[in-house]
Amino acid sequence: MQVIRLHALRDNYIFLLHDIQQNIAAVVDPAEAKPVLKKLDQLSVELVAIFNTHHHSDHVGANLKLMQKFPNVKVYGGAGDKGRIPGQQVFLQQGDRIKFANRIGEVIFVPGHTRAHIAYYFPPEKPGDMGELFCGDTLFAGGCGRLFEGTPKQMVDSLSKLAALPDNTRVWCAHEYTLKNLQFALTVDKDNTELQNRYLQVQASRKRGEATIPSMLGIEKHTNPFLRFSQPALQLVAKSQDPVQTFARLRGMKDKF
Ligand code: ZN
Ligand code: FE
């Protein structure tokens, strides 16, 4: 399974999964139809699945158009998004399994950004390979999604589930927010040298016009303040020793950053 990153709208990414053997494709969070149709055409491949992480329009905007072009496509989303994801046919819960070509993906329920948000995790095919995590607007490179429909406690639980995955997991998040996220991270985790180095690398990539997605989960665990709510340095900044309160205060500071 090859993952192809497509740009959409202002700063969204759509991910196209391509299985070369069976010559089929799936798409994660199609914000727009145009870049997806163009790539499918280039590859001359059939779209068999749409995997949505949550109901926001910048993640489901092209569902209906793609269904028109590919009447057999299956549309997946969280069970709690029933009625909110256009064309949804499959209603997924924590622990459900999905199949794409020869790969089995695992559904992780990650409420917080929205109340029904899910992530899709494809474990590595063989030892030493990377896993693939499609986490929508829950975990970002260097940051996390805003809390629109969930509580800090829910988001801490959700992010903890993602952080429990292996370091060697590629994080395919849905927005290019990394530079701004790391600028904020540096204000709350000043002495983190790994974060300082990451910031310089990301700054250079963005200057060259390169995408910073995917990121690696191992790097996120060391540099993303929204996975580091149990670290003394961040608890000191948040003036709390409670992980959930620390997370909530950091999220509050980021909202105003
Ligand atoms: Zn969203
Ligand atoms: Fe979004």
PDB file of C-alpha atoms and ligand atoms in Angstrom:
ATOM      1  CA  MET A   1       0.000   0.000   0.000  1.00  0.00           C
ATOM      2  CA  GLN A   2       1.426   3.280  -1.130  1.00  0.00           C
ATOM      3  CA  VAL A   3       0.258   6.540   0.506  1.00  0.00           C
ATOM      4  CA  ILE A   4       0.084   9.564  -1.766  1.00  0.00           C
ATOM      5  CA  ARG A   5      -0.325  13.013  -0.240  1.00  0.00           C
ATOM      6  CA  LEU A   6      -2.552  15.488  -2.095  1.00  0.00           C
ATOM      7  CA  HIS A   7      -2.978  19.177  -1.311  1.00  0.00           C
ATOM      8  CA  ALA A   8      -6.454  20.659  -0.967  1.00  0.00           C
ATOM      9  CA  LEU A   9      -8.074  23.940   0.035  1.00  0.00           C
ATOM     10  CA  ARG A  10      -5.698  26.214   1.957  1.00  0.00           C
ATOM     11  CA  ASP A  11      -3.751  23.837   4.149  1.00  0.00           C
ATOM     12  CA  ASN A  12      -5.562  20.474   4.020  1.00  0.00           C
ATOM     13  CA  TYR A  13      -4.049  17.169   3.007  1.00  0.00           C
ATOM     14  CA  ILE A  14      -5.975  14.326   1.413  1.00  0.00           C
ATOM     15  CA  PHE A  15      -4.329  10.905   1.484  1.00  0.00           C
ATOM     16  CA  LEU A  16      -4.752   8.486  -1.352  1.00  0.00           C
ATOM     17  CA  LEU A  17      -4.016   4.843  -0.607  1.00  0.00           C
ATOM     18  CA  HIS A  18      -2.991   2.914  -3.667  1.00  0.00           C
ATOM     19  CA  ASP A  19      -2.671  -0.850  -3.913  1.00  0.00           C
ATOM     20  CA  ILE A  20      -0.599  -1.604  -6.961  1.00  0.00           C
ATOM     21  CA  GLN A  21      -1.338  -5.356  -7.189  1.00  0.00           C
ATOM     22  CA  GLN A  22      -5.118  -5.017  -7.197  1.00  0.00           C
ATOM     23  CA  ASN A  23      -4.993  -1.576  -8.804  1.00  0.00           C
ATOM     24  CA  ILE A  24      -7.477  -0.053  -6.397  1.00  0.00           C
ATOM     25  CA  ALA A  25      -7.437   3.131  -4.355  1.00  0.00           C
ATOM     26  CA  ALA A  26      -8.986   4.539  -1.218  1.00  0.00           C
ATOM     27  CA  VAL A  27      -8.983   8.094  -0.008  1.00  0.00           C
ATOM     28  CA  VAL A  28      -8.799   9.558   3.498  1.00  0.00           C
ATOM     29  CA  ASP A  29     -10.742  12.777   4.195  1.00  0.00           C
ATOM     30  CA  PRO A  30     -11.438  14.060   0.672  1.00  0.00           C
ATOM     31  CA  ALA A  31     -11.853  17.797   1.144  1.00  0.00           C
ATOM     32  CA  GLU A  32     -12.082  18.390  -2.609  1.00  0.00           C
ATOM     33  CA  ALA A  33     -12.789  16.119  -5.565  1.00  0.00           C
ATOM     34  CA  LYS A  34     -10.495  17.721  -8.123  1.00  0.00           C
ATOM     35  CA  PRO A  35      -7.065  16.652  -6.838  1.00  0.00           C
ATOM     36  CA  VAL A  36      -8.400  13.155  -6.084  1.00  0.00           C
ATOM     37  CA  LEU A  37      -9.938  12.650  -9.535  1.00  0.00           C
ATOM     38  CA  LYS A  38      -6.794  13.958 -11.186  1.00  0.00           C
ATOM     39  CA  LYS A  39      -4.568  11.496  -9.326  1.00  0.00           C
ATOM     40  CA  LEU A  40      -6.963   8.550  -9.866  1.00  0.00           C
ATOM     41  CA  ASP A  41      -6.955   9.379 -13.543  1.00  0.00           C
ATOM     42  CA  GLN A  42      -3.147   9.554 -13.678  1.00  0.00           C
ATOM     43  CA  LEU A  43      -2.914   6.161 -12.007  1.00  0.00           C
ATOM     44  CA  SER A  44      -5.939   4.836 -13.952  1.00  0.00           C
ATOM     45  CA  VAL A  45      -7.196   3.212 -10.814  1.00  0.00           C
ATOM     46  CA  GLU A  46     -10.634   2.667  -9.312  1.00  0.00           C
ATOM     47  CA  LEU A  47     -11.709   4.256  -6.033  1.00  0.00           C
ATOM     48  CA  VAL A  48     -13.189   1.631  -3.694  1.00  0.00           C
ATOM     49  CA  ALA A  49     -13.313   3.365  -0.308  1.00  0.00           C
ATOM     50  CA  ILE A  50     -13.590   6.741   1.378  1.00  0.00           C
ATOM     51  CA  PHE A  51     -12.307   6.758   4.957  1.00  0.00           C
ATOM     52  CA  ASN A  52     -13.558   9.809   6.855  1.00  0.00           C
ATOM     53  CA  THR A  53     -12.147  10.735  10.263  1.00  0.00           C
ATOM     54  CA  HIS A  54     -14.893  13.213  11.191  1.00  0.00           C
ATOM     55  CA  HIS A  55     -17.754  15.226   9.744  1.00  0.00           C
ATOM     56  CA  HIS A  56     -16.161  18.646   9.167  1.00  0.00           C
ATOM     57  CA  SER A  57     -16.623  19.885   5.610  1.00  0.00           C
ATOM     58  CA  ASP A  58     -12.875  20.138   4.961  1.00  0.00           C
ATOM     59  CA  HIS A  59     -12.766  16.336   5.479  1.00  0.00           C
ATOM     60  CA  VAL A  60     -15.942  15.137   3.746  1.00  0.00           C
ATOM     61  CA  GLY A  61     -16.497  17.876   1.143  1.00  0.00           C
ATOM     62  CA  ALA A  62     -15.978  15.611  -1.886  1.00  0.00           C
ATOM     63  CA  ASN A  63     -17.814  12.478  -0.660  1.00  0.00           C
ATOM     64  CA  LEU A  64     -20.890  12.925  -2.852  1.00  0.00           C
ATOM     65  CA  LYS A  65     -18.980  13.926  -5.972  1.00  0.00           C
ATOM     66  CA  LEU A  66     -16.697  10.911  -5.650  1.00  0.00           C
ATOM     67  CA  MET A  67     -19.726   8.648  -5.121  1.00  0.00           C
ATOM     68  CA  GLN A  68     -21.207   9.935  -8.361  1.00  0.00           C
ATOM     69  CA  LYS A  69     -18.035   9.043 -10.255  1.00  0.00           C
ATOM     70  CA  PHE A  70     -17.578   5.706  -8.474  1.00  0.00           C
ATOM     71  CA  PRO A  71     -21.026   4.291  -7.605  1.00  0.00           C
ATOM     72  CA  ASN A  72     -19.498   1.244  -5.871  1.00  0.00           C
ATOM     73  CA  VAL A  73     -17.342   3.230  -3.468  1.00  0.00           C
ATOM     74  CA  LYS A  74     -17.931   2.515   0.248  1.00  0.00           C
ATOM     75  CA  VAL A  75     -18.035   5.465   2.632  1.00  0.00           C
ATOM     76  CA  TYR A  76     -16.715   4.898   6.162  1.00  0.00           C
ATOM     77  CA  GLY A  77     -16.912   7.090   9.260  1.00  0.00           C
ATOM     78  CA  GLY A  78     -17.480   7.045  12.997  1.00  0.00           C
ATOM     79  CA  ALA A  79     -20.725   5.567  14.342  1.00  0.00           C
ATOM     80  CA  GLY A  80     -21.434   8.818  16.158  1.00  0.00           C
ATOM     81  CA  ASP A  81     -21.263  10.783  12.911  1.00  0.00           C
ATOM     82  CA  LYS A  82     -24.449   9.140  11.594  1.00  0.00           C
ATOM     83  CA  GLY A  83     -26.353  11.852   9.726  1.00  0.00           C
ATOM     84  CA  ARG A  84     -23.366  14.179   9.568  1.00  0.00           C
ATOM     85  CA  ILE A  85     -21.106  12.511   6.977  1.00  0.00           C
ATOM     86  CA  PRO A  86     -22.561  12.729   3.441  1.00  0.00           C
ATOM     87  CA  GLY A  87     -23.111   9.283   1.930  1.00  0.00           C
ATOM     88  CA  GLN A  88     -21.856   7.368   4.974  1.00  0.00           C
ATOM     89  CA  GLN A  89     -22.548   3.614   4.736  1.00  0.00           C
ATOM     90  CA  VAL A  90     -20.265   2.091   7.367  1.00  0.00           C
ATOM     91  CA  PHE A  91     -20.500   3.187  11.004  1.00  0.00           C
ATOM     92  CA  LEU A  92     -17.314   2.388  12.906  1.00  0.00           C
ATOM     93  CA  GLN A  93     -16.466   2.000  16.567  1.00  0.00           C
ATOM     94  CA  GLN A  94     -13.327   1.534  18.654  1.00  0.00           C
ATOM     95  CA  GLY A  95     -11.651  -1.744  17.745  1.00  0.00           C
ATOM     96  CA  ASP A  96     -13.496  -2.292  14.464  1.00  0.00           C
ATOM     97  CA  ARG A  97     -11.374  -3.520  11.565  1.00  0.00           C
ATOM     98  CA  ILE A  98     -11.429  -2.250   8.021  1.00  0.00           C
ATOM     99  CA  LYS A  99      -9.930  -3.858   4.963  1.00  0.00           C
ATOM    100  CA  PHE A 100      -8.173  -2.220   2.052  1.00  0.00           C
ATOM    101  CA  ALA A 101      -6.600  -4.617  -0.484  1.00  0.00           C
ATOM    102  CA  ASN A 102      -4.467  -6.968   1.644  1.00  0.00           C
ATOM    103  CA  ARG A 103      -4.179  -4.561   4.600  1.00  0.00           C
ATOM    104  CA  ILE A 104      -6.272  -4.604   7.748  1.00  0.00           C
ATOM    105  CA  GLY A 105      -6.725  -1.260   9.490  1.00  0.00           C
ATOM    106  CA  GLU A 106      -7.793  -0.739  13.051  1.00  0.00           C
ATOM    107  CA  VAL A 107     -10.320   1.893  14.132  1.00  0.00           C
ATOM    108  CA  ILE A 108      -9.391   4.033  17.126  1.00  0.00           C
ATOM    109  CA  PHE A 109     -12.122   6.164  18.704  1.00  0.00           C
ATOM    110  CA  VAL A 110     -10.575   9.564  19.441  1.00  0.00           C
ATOM    111  CA  PRO A 111     -13.243  12.073  20.567  1.00  0.00           C
ATOM    112  CA  GLY A 112     -12.190  15.594  21.525  1.00  0.00           C
ATOM    113  CA  HIS A 113     -11.941  17.704  18.374  1.00  0.00           C
ATOM    114  CA  THR A 114     -15.430  16.384  17.617  1.00  0.00           C
ATOM    115  CA  ARG A 115     -17.492  13.919  19.632  1.00  0.00           C
ATOM    116  CA  ALA A 116     -17.382  11.180  16.956  1.00  0.00           C
ATOM    117  CA  HIS A 117     -13.826  11.520  15.607  1.00  0.00           C
ATOM    118  CA  ILE A 118     -12.028   8.293  14.677  1.00  0.00           C
ATOM    119  CA  ALA A 119      -8.502   7.463  13.497  1.00  0.00           C
ATOM    120  CA  TYR A 120      -7.388   4.642  11.194  1.00  0.00           C
ATOM    121  CA  TYR A 121      -4.235   2.697  12.026  1.00  0.00           C
ATOM    122  CA  PHE A 122      -2.582   0.231   9.665  1.00  0.00           C
ATOM    123  CA  PRO A 123       0.044  -1.820  11.540  1.00  0.00           C
ATOM    124  CA  PRO A 124       3.312  -2.544   9.721  1.00  0.00           C
ATOM    125  CA  GLU A 125       3.110  -5.324   7.162  1.00  0.00           C
ATOM    126  CA  LYS A 126       6.285  -6.964   8.378  1.00  0.00           C
ATOM    127  CA  PRO A 127       8.651  -6.324  11.290  1.00  0.00           C
ATOM    128  CA  GLY A 128      10.808  -3.261  10.665  1.00  0.00           C
ATOM    129  CA  ASP A 129       8.236  -1.602   8.388  1.00  0.00           C
ATOM    130  CA  MET A 130       6.379   1.541   9.401  1.00  0.00           C
ATOM    131  CA  GLY A 131       2.768   1.645  10.514  1.00  0.00           C
ATOM    132  CA  GLU A 132       0.427   4.248   9.050  1.00  0.00           C
ATOM    133  CA  LEU A 133      -1.824   6.434  11.211  1.00  0.00           C
ATOM    134  CA  PHE A 134      -4.540   8.627   9.706  1.00  0.00           C
ATOM    135  CA  CYS A 135      -5.614  10.832  12.580  1.00  0.00           C
ATOM    136  CA  GLY A 136      -7.538  13.703  10.942  1.00  0.00           C
ATOM    137  CA  ASP A 137      -7.660  16.702  13.282  1.00  0.00           C
ATOM    138  CA  THR A 138      -6.826  14.870  16.522  1.00  0.00           C
ATOM    139  CA  LEU A 139      -3.030  14.736  16.551  1.00  0.00           C
ATOM    140  CA  PHE A 140      -1.137  17.232  14.392  1.00  0.00           C
ATOM    141  CA  ALA A 141       2.591  17.404  13.775  1.00  0.00           C
ATOM    142  CA  GLY A 142       3.693  19.416  16.797  1.00  0.00           C
ATOM    143  CA  GLY A 143       0.141  20.059  17.970  1.00  0.00           C
ATOM    144  CA  CYS A 144      -3.421  18.799  18.303  1.00  0.00           C
ATOM    145  CA  GLY A 145      -6.905  19.761  17.153  1.00  0.00           C
ATOM    146  CA  ARG A 146      -9.048  22.333  18.874  1.00  0.00           C
ATOM    147  CA  LEU A 147     -11.711  21.082  21.262  1.00  0.00           C
ATOM    148  CA  PHE A 148     -14.958  21.834  19.457  1.00  0.00           C
ATOM    149  CA  GLU A 149     -17.190  19.093  20.861  1.00  0.00           C
ATOM    150  CA  GLY A 150     -15.119  17.317  23.476  1.00  0.00           C
ATOM    151  CA  THR A 151     -13.559  17.819  26.877  1.00  0.00           C
ATOM    152  CA  PRO A 152      -9.864  18.034  27.788  1.00  0.00           C
ATOM    153  CA  LYS A 153     -10.228  14.657  29.539  1.00  0.00           C
ATOM    154  CA  GLN A 154     -11.553  13.048  26.338  1.00  0.00           C
ATOM    155  CA  MET A 155      -8.753  14.545  24.260  1.00  0.00           C
ATOM    156  CA  VAL A 156      -6.105  13.393  26.752  1.00  0.00           C
ATOM    157  CA  ASP A 157      -7.533   9.855  26.562  1.00  0.00           C
ATOM    158  CA  SER A 158      -7.636  10.015  22.756  1.00  0.00           C
ATOM    159  CA  LEU A 159      -4.090  11.342  22.398  1.00  0.00           C
ATOM    160  CA  SER A 160      -2.884   8.728  24.894  1.00  0.00           C
ATOM    161  CA  LYS A 161      -4.334   5.970  22.715  1.00  0.00           C
ATOM    162  CA  LEU A 162      -2.413   7.320  19.725  1.00  0.00           C
ATOM    163  CA  ALA A 163       0.767   7.759  21.784  1.00  0.00           C
ATOM    164  CA  ALA A 164       0.542   4.062  22.727  1.00  0.00           C
ATOM    165  CA  LEU A 165       1.229   3.087  19.095  1.00  0.00           C
ATOM    166  CA  PRO A 166       4.815   2.239  18.077  1.00  0.00           C
ATOM    167  CA  ASP A 167       7.336   5.058  17.533  1.00  0.00           C
ATOM    168  CA  ASN A 168       7.841   3.775  14.015  1.00  0.00           C
ATOM    169  CA  THR A 169       4.398   4.977  12.888  1.00  0.00           C
ATOM    170  CA  ARG A 170       3.938   7.584  10.185  1.00  0.00           C
ATOM    171  CA  VAL A 171       1.499  10.291  11.296  1.00  0.00           C
ATOM    172  CA  TRP A 172      -0.657  11.441   8.390  1.00  0.00           C
ATOM    173  CA  CYS A 173      -2.559  14.372   9.881  1.00  0.00           C
ATOM    174  CA  ALA A 174      -4.941  16.456   7.832  1.00  0.00           C
ATOM    175  CA  HIS A 175      -3.411  19.944   7.973  1.00  0.00           C
ATOM    176  CA  GLU A 176      -0.081  21.675   7.375  1.00  0.00           C
ATOM    177  CA  TYR A 177       0.073  23.469  10.729  1.00  0.00           C
ATOM    178  CA  THR A 178       3.492  22.225  11.826  1.00  0.00           C
ATOM    179  CA  LEU A 179       5.527  25.443  11.771  1.00  0.00           C
ATOM    180  CA  LYS A 180       2.985  27.437  13.788  1.00  0.00           C
ATOM    181  CA  ASN A 181       2.518  24.504  16.168  1.00  0.00           C
ATOM    182  CA  LEU A 182       6.234  24.297  16.847  1.00  0.00           C
ATOM    183  CA  GLN A 183       6.461  28.061  17.341  1.00  0.00           C
ATOM    184  CA  PHE A 184       3.936  27.641  20.123  1.00  0.00           C
ATOM    185  CA  ALA A 185       5.648  24.510  21.453  1.00  0.00           C
ATOM    186  CA  LEU A 186       8.890  26.444  21.896  1.00  0.00           C
ATOM    187  CA  THR A 187       7.132  28.937  24.169  1.00  0.00           C
ATOM    188  CA  VAL A 188       6.053  26.206  26.620  1.00  0.00           C
ATOM    189  CA  ASP A 189       8.922  23.687  26.285  1.00  0.00           C
ATOM    190  CA  LYS A 190      11.908  26.034  25.897  1.00  0.00           C
ATOM    191  CA  ASP A 191      14.682  23.728  27.083  1.00  0.00           C
ATOM    192  CA  ASN A 192      13.749  20.779  24.863  1.00  0.00           C
ATOM    193  CA  THR A 193      16.716  20.500  22.495  1.00  0.00           C
ATOM    194  CA  GLU A 194      15.004  17.909  20.296  1.00  0.00           C
ATOM    195  CA  LEU A 195      12.160  20.384  19.816  1.00  0.00           C
ATOM    196  CA  GLN A 196      14.593  23.208  19.019  1.00  0.00           C
ATOM    197  CA  ASN A 197      16.256  21.059  16.355  1.00  0.00           C
ATOM    198  CA  ARG A 198      12.930  19.955  14.931  1.00  0.00           C
ATOM    199  CA  TYR A 199      11.824  23.571  14.652  1.00  0.00           C
ATOM    200  CA  LEU A 200      14.917  24.461  12.617  1.00  0.00           C
ATOM    201  CA  GLN A 201      14.363  21.500  10.300  1.00  0.00           C
ATOM    202  CA  VAL A 202      10.689  22.318   9.782  1.00  0.00           C
ATOM    203  CA  GLN A 203      11.456  25.989   9.216  1.00  0.00           C
ATOM    204  CA  ALA A 204      13.975  25.035   6.500  1.00  0.00           C
ATOM    205  CA  SER A 205      11.522  22.576   4.861  1.00  0.00           C
ATOM    206  CA  ARG A 206       8.772  25.170   4.747  1.00  0.00           C
ATOM    207  CA  LYS A 207      11.165  27.749   3.262  1.00  0.00           C
ATOM    208  CA  ARG A 208      11.807  25.254   0.476  1.00  0.00           C
ATOM    209  CA  GLY A 209       8.035  24.826   0.082  1.00  0.00           C
ATOM    210  CA  GLU A 210       8.069  21.211   1.264  1.00  0.00           C
ATOM    211  CA  ALA A 211       5.319  19.445   3.208  1.00  0.00           C
ATOM    212  CA  THR A 212       6.104  18.399   6.782  1.00  0.00           C
ATOM    213  CA  ILE A 213       3.593  15.523   6.738  1.00  0.00           C
ATOM    214  CA  PRO A 214       3.938  12.634   7.466  1.00  0.00           C
ATOM    215  CA  SER A 215       5.711  13.019  10.749  1.00  0.00           C
ATOM    216  CA  MET A 216       6.875  10.115  12.927  1.00  0.00           C
ATOM    217  CA  LEU A 217       5.090   9.225  16.140  1.00  0.00           C
ATOM    218  CA  GLY A 218       8.400   8.732  17.989  1.00  0.00           C
ATOM    219  CA  ILE A 219       9.323  12.347  17.216  1.00  0.00           C
ATOM    220  CA  GLU A 220       5.873  13.557  18.285  1.00  0.00           C
ATOM    221  CA  LYS A 221       6.247  11.852  21.649  1.00  0.00           C
ATOM    222  CA  HIS A 222       9.460  13.812  22.290  1.00  0.00           C
ATOM    223  CA  THR A 223       8.497  17.217  20.879  1.00  0.00           C
ATOM    224  CA  ASN A 224       4.713  17.672  20.809  1.00  0.00           C
ATOM    225  CA  PRO A 225       3.564  19.503  23.965  1.00  0.00           C
ATOM    226  CA  PHE A 226       0.079  17.979  23.632  1.00  0.00           C
ATOM    227  CA  LEU A 227       1.569  14.515  24.180  1.00  0.00           C
ATOM    228  CA  ARG A 228       3.794  15.737  27.013  1.00  0.00           C
ATOM    229  CA  PHE A 229       1.210  16.719  29.642  1.00  0.00           C
ATOM    230  CA  SER A 230       2.889  14.345  32.136  1.00  0.00           C
ATOM    231  CA  GLN A 231       6.310  16.012  31.801  1.00  0.00           C
ATOM    232  CA  PRO A 232       7.402  18.187  34.766  1.00  0.00           C
ATOM    233  CA  ALA A 233       8.637  20.985  32.447  1.00  0.00           C
ATOM    234  CA  LEU A 234       5.183  21.415  30.921  1.00  0.00           C
ATOM    235  CA  GLN A 235       3.371  20.985  34.221  1.00  0.00           C
ATOM    236  CA  LEU A 236       5.509  23.792  35.610  1.00  0.00           C
ATOM    237  CA  VAL A 237       4.445  26.091  32.763  1.00  0.00           C
ATOM    238  CA  ALA A 238       0.787  25.064  33.201  1.00  0.00           C
ATOM    239  CA  LYS A 239       1.085  25.494  36.995  1.00  0.00           C
ATOM    240  CA  SER A 240      -0.474  22.103  37.605  1.00  0.00           C
ATOM    241  CA  GLN A 241       0.574  18.577  38.449  1.00  0.00           C
ATOM    242  CA  ASP A 242      -2.507  17.054  36.909  1.00  0.00           C
ATOM    243  CA  PRO A 243      -2.089  15.799  33.322  1.00  0.00           C
ATOM    244  CA  VAL A 244      -5.615  16.731  32.216  1.00  0.00           C
ATOM    245  CA  GLN A 245      -5.429  20.200  33.721  1.00  0.00           C
ATOM    246  CA  THR A 246      -1.955  20.649  32.227  1.00  0.00           C
ATOM    247  CA  PHE A 247      -3.298  19.652  28.822  1.00  0.00           C
ATOM    248  CA  ALA A 248      -6.334  21.948  29.195  1.00  0.00           C
ATOM    249  CA  ARG A 249      -4.177  24.949  30.113  1.00  0.00           C
ATOM    250  CA  LEU A 250      -1.721  24.322  27.262  1.00  0.00           C
ATOM    251  CA  ARG A 251      -4.643  23.984  24.827  1.00  0.00           C
ATOM    252  CA  GLY A 252      -6.091  27.241  26.193  1.00  0.00           C
ATOM    253  CA  MET A 253      -2.760  29.015  25.677  1.00  0.00           C
ATOM    254  CA  LYS A 254      -2.515  27.671  22.125  1.00  0.00           C
ATOM    255  CA  ASP A 255      -6.055  28.873  21.339  1.00  0.00           C
ATOM    256  CA  LYS A 256      -4.862  32.420  22.053  1.00  0.00           C
ATOM    257  CA  PHE A 257      -1.411  32.063  20.454  1.00  0.00           C
TER     258      PHE A 257
HETATM  259 ZN    ZN B   1     -11.941  19.286  11.820  1.00  0.00          ZN
HETATM  260 FE    FE B   2      -9.831  20.001   9.452  1.00  0.00          FE
END
